[in-house]
Amino acid sequence: YGDDAGDIDWRQSARARQAFVREQEWEAAASVWLWCDLSRSMDFRSAGSVPIKRDRALILTLALADLLVRGGERVALLGSGERPRAGRAGLNHLTRLLGEADSAAEPTLPAAAVPRYGRVVLISDFMQPVDALAPRVGEMVAGGARGALLQVADPAEETLPYVGRVLFEGMEQEGRELIGNVDVVRARYRQAYFAHREALAQLCTRQGWQFTAHRTDGSAEAGLLSLYLMLAPRTVA
């Protein structure tokens, strides 16, 4: 469903009970599926001088898509159910889909099939259990997809710079927590935060994917370069 009639291999299809589409693997090999987390946790920023995580993630997604279509790649929004598109029309279509996306989207990675040899880029703060992310990544890996994860982080999420008595409130209805003295919990918090990041990196390593983190107080160009390099073909000496 959704394929052009001219793409169907009628001779091969006549020998089976299902339809076959020509050049499907070639299309997948030249296509990249992008996912930008637009859930409420991405609306966080710790200071007015720091970009909102959602804004930085959108900029990185669109900038990467622009580079890819300039290089002749096809791009698609993961979970949209649509085939990858090339050129300026493909970029404009992806931009429109992101603009129409629900601002209250679930932070969970959508269950979406990626054709064999396709590439996937996931951009999120990944503030969810790694055990919830692993099955979705595993499904795409089983289908032959290669991928990269970029974790977008506000600097305060790494350093917990607050002092004294602070009330923390979850942005996705996790509730509230009053900490009487943040100094007491800072070391344990940082240990837990970076342990979570290491678990994300290990998940990618096990699946042959790549991982990097990007802080919103850094330049968007640095994050874009990291993404582009992770998608570049790797050579073995």
Coordinates of C-alpha atoms in Angstrom, one line a residue:
Y1 CA 0.0 0.0 0.0
G2 CA 1.3 3.4 -1.0
D3 CA 3.7 2.2 -3.7
D4 CA 3.2 3.3 -7.3
A5 CA 1.9 0.7 -9.6
G6 CA 4.9 1.3 -11.9
D7 CA 7.2 0.2 -9.1
I8 CA 5.7 -3.3 -8.8
D9 CA 7.6 -6.2 -10.2
W10 CA 4.6 -7.9 -11.8
R11 CA 6.6 -11.0 -13.0
Q12 CA 7.9 -11.7 -9.5
S13 CA 4.6 -11.0 -7.9
A14 CA 2.8 -13.4 -10.3
R15 CA 4.9 -16.3 -8.8
A16 CA 3.8 -15.6 -5.2
R17 CA 0.8 -14.5 -3.2
Q18 CA 2.2 -11.1 -2.4
A19 CA 3.4 -8.1 -4.4
F20 CA 7.1 -7.2 -4.8
V21 CA 8.4 -3.8 -5.4
R22 CA 11.5 -3.3 -7.5
E23 CA 14.6 -1.5 -6.1
Q24 CA 13.3 -1.5 -2.6
E25 CA 16.7 -2.3 -1.1
W26 CA 18.4 0.4 -3.2
E27 CA 15.9 3.0 -2.0
A28 CA 16.5 1.9 1.7
A29 CA 20.3 2.1 1.2
A30 CA 20.0 5.7 0.1
S31 CA 17.4 6.8 2.7
V32 CA 17.6 8.1 6.3
W33 CA 14.7 8.0 8.8
L34 CA 14.8 10.8 11.3
W35 CA 13.0 11.0 14.7
C36 CA 12.9 14.1 16.8
D37 CA 11.5 13.8 20.3
L38 CA 8.8 16.5 20.7
S39 CA 7.5 15.4 24.1
R40 CA 7.0 17.8 27.0
S41 CA 10.4 17.0 28.7
M42 CA 12.0 18.6 25.6
D43 CA 10.5 22.0 26.5
F44 CA 12.9 22.4 29.4
R45 CA 15.7 25.0 29.7
S46 CA 17.5 26.0 32.8
A47 CA 18.2 29.6 31.9
G48 CA 17.0 32.2 29.4
S49 CA 20.4 32.2 27.7
V50 CA 20.2 28.5 26.9
P51 CA 18.1 27.2 24.0
I52 CA 15.1 25.0 24.8
K53 CA 15.9 21.4 24.2
R54 CA 13.0 21.0 21.7
D55 CA 14.2 24.0 19.6
R56 CA 17.8 22.6 19.5
A57 CA 16.5 19.1 18.5
L58 CA 14.4 20.6 15.7
I59 CA 17.2 22.7 14.4
L60 CA 19.6 19.7 14.3
T61 CA 16.9 17.5 12.7
L62 CA 16.2 20.0 9.9
A63 CA 19.8 20.9 9.4
L64 CA 20.8 17.3 9.0
A65 CA 17.9 16.6 6.7
D66 CA 19.0 19.6 4.5
L67 CA 22.6 18.2 4.3
L68 CA 21.3 14.8 3.4
V69 CA 19.0 15.9 0.6
R70 CA 21.8 18.1 -0.7
G71 CA 23.9 14.9 -0.9
G72 CA 21.3 13.1 -2.9
E73 CA 19.8 11.1 0.1
R74 CA 16.1 10.5 0.7
V75 CA 14.7 11.5 4.1
A76 CA 11.6 10.5 6.0
L77 CA 10.1 11.1 9.5
L78 CA 10.2 7.9 11.5
G79 CA 6.7 6.8 12.4
S80 CA 5.0 8.9 9.7
G81 CA 4.2 5.9 7.6
E82 CA 5.4 7.7 4.5
R83 CA 8.2 6.7 2.1
P84 CA 11.4 8.7 2.1
R85 CA 11.5 11.7 -0.3
A86 CA 14.4 13.3 -2.1
G87 CA 15.3 16.9 -2.9
R88 CA 13.9 20.2 -1.7
A89 CA 10.3 18.7 -1.9
G90 CA 11.4 16.0 0.5
L91 CA 12.9 18.5 3.0
N92 CA 9.8 20.7 2.8
H93 CA 7.5 17.7 3.4
L94 CA 9.5 16.6 6.5
T95 CA 9.5 20.2 7.8
R96 CA 5.7 20.3 7.4
L97 CA 5.3 17.0 9.2
L98 CA 7.4 18.3 12.2
G99 CA 5.4 21.5 12.3
E100 CA 2.2 19.6 12.5
A101 CA 3.4 17.2 15.1
D102 CA 1.6 17.1 18.5
S103 CA 3.5 19.1 21.1
A104 CA 2.3 16.6 23.7
A105 CA 3.8 13.6 21.8
E106 CA 4.8 10.6 23.7
P107 CA 8.5 10.3 24.5
T108 CA 8.5 6.7 23.5
L109 CA 10.2 5.8 20.2
P110 CA 7.4 4.9 17.7
A111 CA 7.1 1.3 16.5
A112 CA 8.0 1.7 12.8
A113 CA 9.5 -0.7 10.3
V114 CA 12.7 0.4 8.6
P115 CA 13.6 -1.4 5.3
R116 CA 16.8 -3.3 5.2
Y117 CA 19.9 -1.2 4.8
G118 CA 18.1 1.9 5.9
R119 CA 19.7 4.3 8.3
V120 CA 18.0 5.8 11.4
V121 CA 18.9 9.0 13.4
L122 CA 17.2 9.4 16.8
I123 CA 17.4 12.8 18.6
S124 CA 16.0 13.1 22.1
D125 CA 16.9 13.7 25.7
F126 CA 16.2 10.0 26.2
M127 CA 14.8 10.6 29.6
Q128 CA 13.2 7.1 29.7
P129 CA 14.4 3.7 30.9
V130 CA 16.9 2.1 28.5
D131 CA 15.0 -1.1 28.8
A132 CA 12.0 0.6 27.1
L133 CA 14.2 1.8 24.2
A134 CA 16.2 -1.3 23.7
P135 CA 13.4 -3.5 22.1
R136 CA 12.6 -0.8 19.5
V137 CA 16.2 -0.4 18.5
G138 CA 16.6 -4.2 18.4
E139 CA 13.7 -4.5 16.0
M140 CA 15.3 -2.0 13.6
V141 CA 18.7 -3.7 13.9
A142 CA 17.1 -7.1 13.2
G143 CA 15.8 -5.6 10.0
G144 CA 19.3 -4.6 9.0
A145 CA 19.1 -0.9 9.8
R146 CA 22.1 1.2 10.9
G147 CA 21.6 4.0 13.3
A148 CA 22.8 6.8 15.5
L149 CA 21.5 8.4 18.7
L150 CA 22.1 11.9 19.8
Q151 CA 21.2 12.8 23.4
V152 CA 20.2 16.5 23.8
A153 CA 21.0 17.7 27.3
D154 CA 20.5 21.0 29.1
P155 CA 23.7 21.9 31.1
A156 CA 21.7 21.9 34.4
E157 CA 20.7 18.3 33.7
E158 CA 24.4 17.3 33.8
T159 CA 25.6 19.5 36.7
L160 CA 22.5 20.1 38.9
P161 CA 23.8 23.6 39.8
Y162 CA 21.0 24.5 42.2
V163 CA 21.6 25.1 45.9
G164 CA 19.6 24.9 49.1
R165 CA 15.9 24.0 49.2
V166 CA 14.4 23.3 45.7
L167 CA 11.1 22.0 44.5
F168 CA 11.5 19.9 41.4
E169 CA 8.4 19.2 39.2
G170 CA 8.3 16.7 36.4
M171 CA 7.3 18.0 33.0
E172 CA 5.5 14.9 32.0
Q173 CA 3.3 14.5 35.1
E174 CA 5.9 12.6 37.1
G175 CA 4.9 14.6 40.2
R176 CA 6.9 16.9 42.5
E177 CA 9.9 16.3 44.8
L178 CA 11.0 18.8 47.4
I179 CA 14.8 18.5 48.1
G180 CA 15.8 20.1 51.4
N181 CA 19.4 20.6 50.4
V182 CA 20.4 19.9 46.8
D183 CA 24.1 19.9 47.8
V184 CA 23.5 16.6 49.6
V185 CA 22.1 14.8 46.6
R186 CA 24.2 16.3 43.8
A187 CA 26.9 13.6 43.7
R188 CA 24.4 10.8 43.6
Y189 CA 22.3 12.5 41.0
R190 CA 25.3 13.0 38.7
Q191 CA 26.3 9.4 39.2
A192 CA 22.9 8.2 38.2
Y193 CA 22.6 10.6 35.3
F194 CA 25.9 9.6 33.7
A195 CA 25.2 6.0 34.4
H196 CA 22.1 6.3 32.3
R197 CA 24.1 7.9 29.5
E198 CA 26.6 5.2 29.6
A199 CA 23.8 2.6 29.4
L200 CA 22.6 4.4 26.2
A201 CA 26.1 4.3 24.8
Q202 CA 26.4 0.6 25.6
L203 CA 23.1 -0.2 24.0
C204 CA 24.3 1.4 20.8
T205 CA 27.6 -0.4 20.9
R206 CA 26.0 -3.8 21.3
Q207 CA 23.8 -3.1 18.3
G208 CA 26.5 -1.7 16.1
W209 CA 25.0 1.8 16.3
Q210 CA 26.7 5.1 17.3
F211 CA 26.0 7.4 20.2
T212 CA 26.9 10.9 21.2
A213 CA 25.6 13.6 23.5
H214 CA 25.1 17.3 22.8
R215 CA 24.6 20.1 25.4
T216 CA 22.3 23.0 24.5
D217 CA 24.9 25.6 25.7
G218 CA 27.2 24.4 22.9
S219 CA 27.0 25.4 19.3
A220 CA 24.4 23.7 17.1
E221 CA 27.1 23.4 14.4
A222 CA 29.1 21.0 16.7
G223 CA 26.0 18.8 17.2
L224 CA 25.3 18.8 13.5
L225 CA 28.9 17.8 12.7
S226 CA 28.7 14.9 15.2
L227 CA 25.5 13.6 13.6
Y228 CA 26.9 13.9 10.1
L229 CA 30.1 12.1 11.0
M230 CA 28.2 9.3 12.6
L231 CA 26.3 8.7 9.3
A232 CA 29.5 8.9 7.2
P233 CA 30.7 5.5 5.9
R234 CA 33.3 3.9 8.2
T235 CA 36.5 2.5 6.9
V236 CA 38.6 -0.2 8.4
A237 CA 42.4 0.2 8.4

